[in-house]
PDB file of C-alpha atoms in Angstrom:
ATOM      1  CA  MET A  23      59.278 -49.175 141.238  1.00  0.00           C
ATOM      2  CA  LYS A  24      61.155 -49.847 144.472  1.00  0.00           C
ATOM      3  CA  SER A  25      64.912 -49.320 144.748  1.00  0.00           C
ATOM      4  CA  GLU A  26      67.268 -52.239 145.453  1.00  0.00           C
ATOM      5  CA  GLU A  27      67.676 -51.097 149.040  1.00  0.00           C
ATOM      6  CA  GLU A  28      63.873 -51.041 149.525  1.00  0.00           C
ATOM      7  CA  VAL A  29      63.595 -54.556 148.125  1.00  0.00           C
ATOM      8  CA  LEU A  30      66.340 -55.908 150.343  1.00  0.00           C
ATOM      9  CA  LYS A  31      64.739 -54.286 153.376  1.00  0.00           C
ATOM     10  CA  ALA A  32      61.332 -55.754 152.486  1.00  0.00           C
ATOM     11  CA  ILE A  33      62.868 -59.230 152.163  1.00  0.00           C
ATOM     12  CA  GLY A  34      64.589 -58.808 155.528  1.00  0.00           C
ATOM     13  CA  GLU A  35      61.394 -57.648 157.180  1.00  0.00           C
ATOM     14  CA  ARG A  36      59.531 -60.648 155.762  1.00  0.00           C
ATOM     15  CA  LEU A  37      62.241 -63.033 156.988  1.00  0.00           C
ATOM     16  CA  LYS A  38      62.080 -61.484 160.449  1.00  0.00           C
ATOM     17  CA  ALA A  39      58.268 -61.707 160.597  1.00  0.00           C
ATOM     18  CA  ILE A  40      58.360 -65.397 159.562  1.00  0.00           C
ATOM     19  CA  ARG A  41      61.077 -66.145 162.210  1.00  0.00           C
ATOM     20  CA  ILE A  42      58.994 -64.462 164.904  1.00  0.00           C
ATOM     21  CA  GLN A  43      55.846 -66.319 163.807  1.00  0.00           C
ATOM     22  CA  LYS A  44      57.827 -69.604 164.182  1.00  0.00           C
ATOM     23  CA  GLY A  45      58.496 -68.644 167.817  1.00  0.00           C
ATOM     24  CA  TYR A  46      62.050 -67.325 167.558  1.00  0.00           C
ATOM     25  CA  THR A  47      62.323 -63.978 169.311  1.00  0.00           C
ATOM     26  CA  SER A  48      66.061 -63.828 168.661  1.00  0.00           C
ATOM     27  CA  TYR A  49      67.706 -63.889 165.233  1.00  0.00           C
ATOM     28  CA  GLU A  50      70.816 -65.316 167.004  1.00  0.00           C
ATOM     29  CA  ALA A  51      68.942 -68.390 168.373  1.00  0.00           C
ATOM     30  CA  PHE A  52      67.380 -69.007 164.951  1.00  0.00           C
ATOM     31  CA  ALA A  53      70.742 -68.781 163.174  1.00  0.00           C
ATOM     32  CA  LEU A  54      72.437 -71.052 165.695  1.00  0.00           C
ATOM     33  CA  ASP A  55      69.641 -73.642 165.649  1.00  0.00           C
ATOM     34  CA  HIS A  56      69.814 -73.861 161.858  1.00  0.00           C
ATOM     35  CA  ASP A  57      73.581 -73.634 161.312  1.00  0.00           C
ATOM     36  CA  LEU A  58      73.494 -70.205 159.788  1.00  0.00           C
ATOM     37  CA  GLY A  59      76.081 -67.496 160.470  1.00  0.00           C
ATOM     38  CA  ARG A  60      74.677 -65.127 163.119  1.00  0.00           C
ATOM     39  CA  MET A  61      76.012 -61.988 161.517  1.00  0.00           C
ATOM     40  CA  GLN A  62      75.099 -63.136 158.021  1.00  0.00           C
ATOM     41  CA  TYR A  63      71.532 -63.802 159.107  1.00  0.00           C
ATOM     42  CA  TRP A  64      71.333 -60.453 160.947  1.00  0.00           C
ATOM     43  CA  ARG A  65      72.458 -58.759 157.742  1.00  0.00           C
ATOM     44  CA  LEU A  66      69.736 -60.569 155.820  1.00  0.00           C
ATOM     45  CA  GLU A  67      67.009 -59.498 158.224  1.00  0.00           C
ATOM     46  CA  THR A  68      68.164 -55.901 158.264  1.00  0.00           C
ATOM     47  CA  GLY A  69      68.571 -55.665 154.432  1.00  0.00           C
ATOM     48  CA  LYS A  70      72.249 -54.859 154.785  1.00  0.00           C
ATOM     49  CA  THR A  71      73.432 -57.505 152.390  1.00  0.00           C
ATOM     50  CA  ASN A  72      72.478 -58.666 148.924  1.00  0.00           C
ATOM     51  CA  ILE A  73      70.781 -61.999 149.506  1.00  0.00           C
ATOM     52  CA  THR A  74      71.505 -64.721 147.044  1.00  0.00           C
ATOM     53  CA  VAL A  75      68.881 -67.115 145.712  1.00  0.00           C
ATOM     54  CA  LYS A  76      70.823 -69.962 147.273  1.00  0.00           C
ATOM     55  CA  THR A  77      70.722 -68.411 150.707  1.00  0.00           C
ATOM     56  CA  LEU A  78      67.063 -67.456 150.410  1.00  0.00           C
ATOM     57  CA  TYR A  79      66.249 -71.059 149.267  1.00  0.00           C
ATOM     58  CA  LYS A  80      68.092 -72.404 152.342  1.00  0.00           C
ATOM     59  CA  VAL A  81      66.162 -70.179 154.739  1.00  0.00           C
ATOM     60  CA  LEU A  82      62.871 -70.907 153.057  1.00  0.00           C
ATOM     61  CA  GLU A  83      63.527 -74.662 153.277  1.00  0.00           C
ATOM     62  CA  ILE A  84      64.036 -74.265 157.026  1.00  0.00           C
ATOM     63  CA  HIS A  85      60.594 -72.588 157.188  1.00  0.00           C
ATOM     64  CA  GLU A  86      59.134 -75.213 154.798  1.00  0.00           C
ATOM     65  CA  MET A  87      58.014 -72.385 152.522  1.00  0.00           C
ATOM     66  CA  SER A  88      58.102 -71.965 148.755  1.00  0.00           C
ATOM     67  CA  PHE A  89      59.253 -68.897 146.818  1.00  0.00           C
ATOM     68  CA  PRO A  90      55.663 -68.082 145.766  1.00  0.00           C
ATOM     69  CA  GLU A  91      54.458 -68.293 149.379  1.00  0.00           C
ATOM     70  CA  PHE A  92      57.311 -66.026 150.573  1.00  0.00           C
ATOM     71  CA  PHE A  93      56.719 -63.388 147.892  1.00  0.00           C
ATOM     72  CA  SER A  94      52.956 -63.504 148.149  1.00  0.00           C
ATOM     73  CA  THR A  95      52.865 -60.962 151.031  1.00  0.00           C
ATOM     74  CA  GLY A  96      54.519 -57.595 151.641  1.00  0.00           C
ATOM     75  CA  PHE A  97      55.956 -56.899 148.170  1.00  0.00           C
ATOM     76  CA  ASP A  98      53.473 -54.597 146.634  1.00  0.00           C
TER      77      ASP A  98
END
């Protein structure tokens, strides 16, 4: 079983990969374009904060992605 830190890091890595796939090379540009706090979003991508379901839902809505789609890859 993964530790909490490992799970948060995996979520952050997945968010970063999705952002890059959508054409955003910068977390700052993504955050600004979608009315998210730059530092808050950076902390999410780096796994340095405990993401809430509400925040994850908001980011996944931006990407037009469901929870099952998000968690289907990279969480073995």
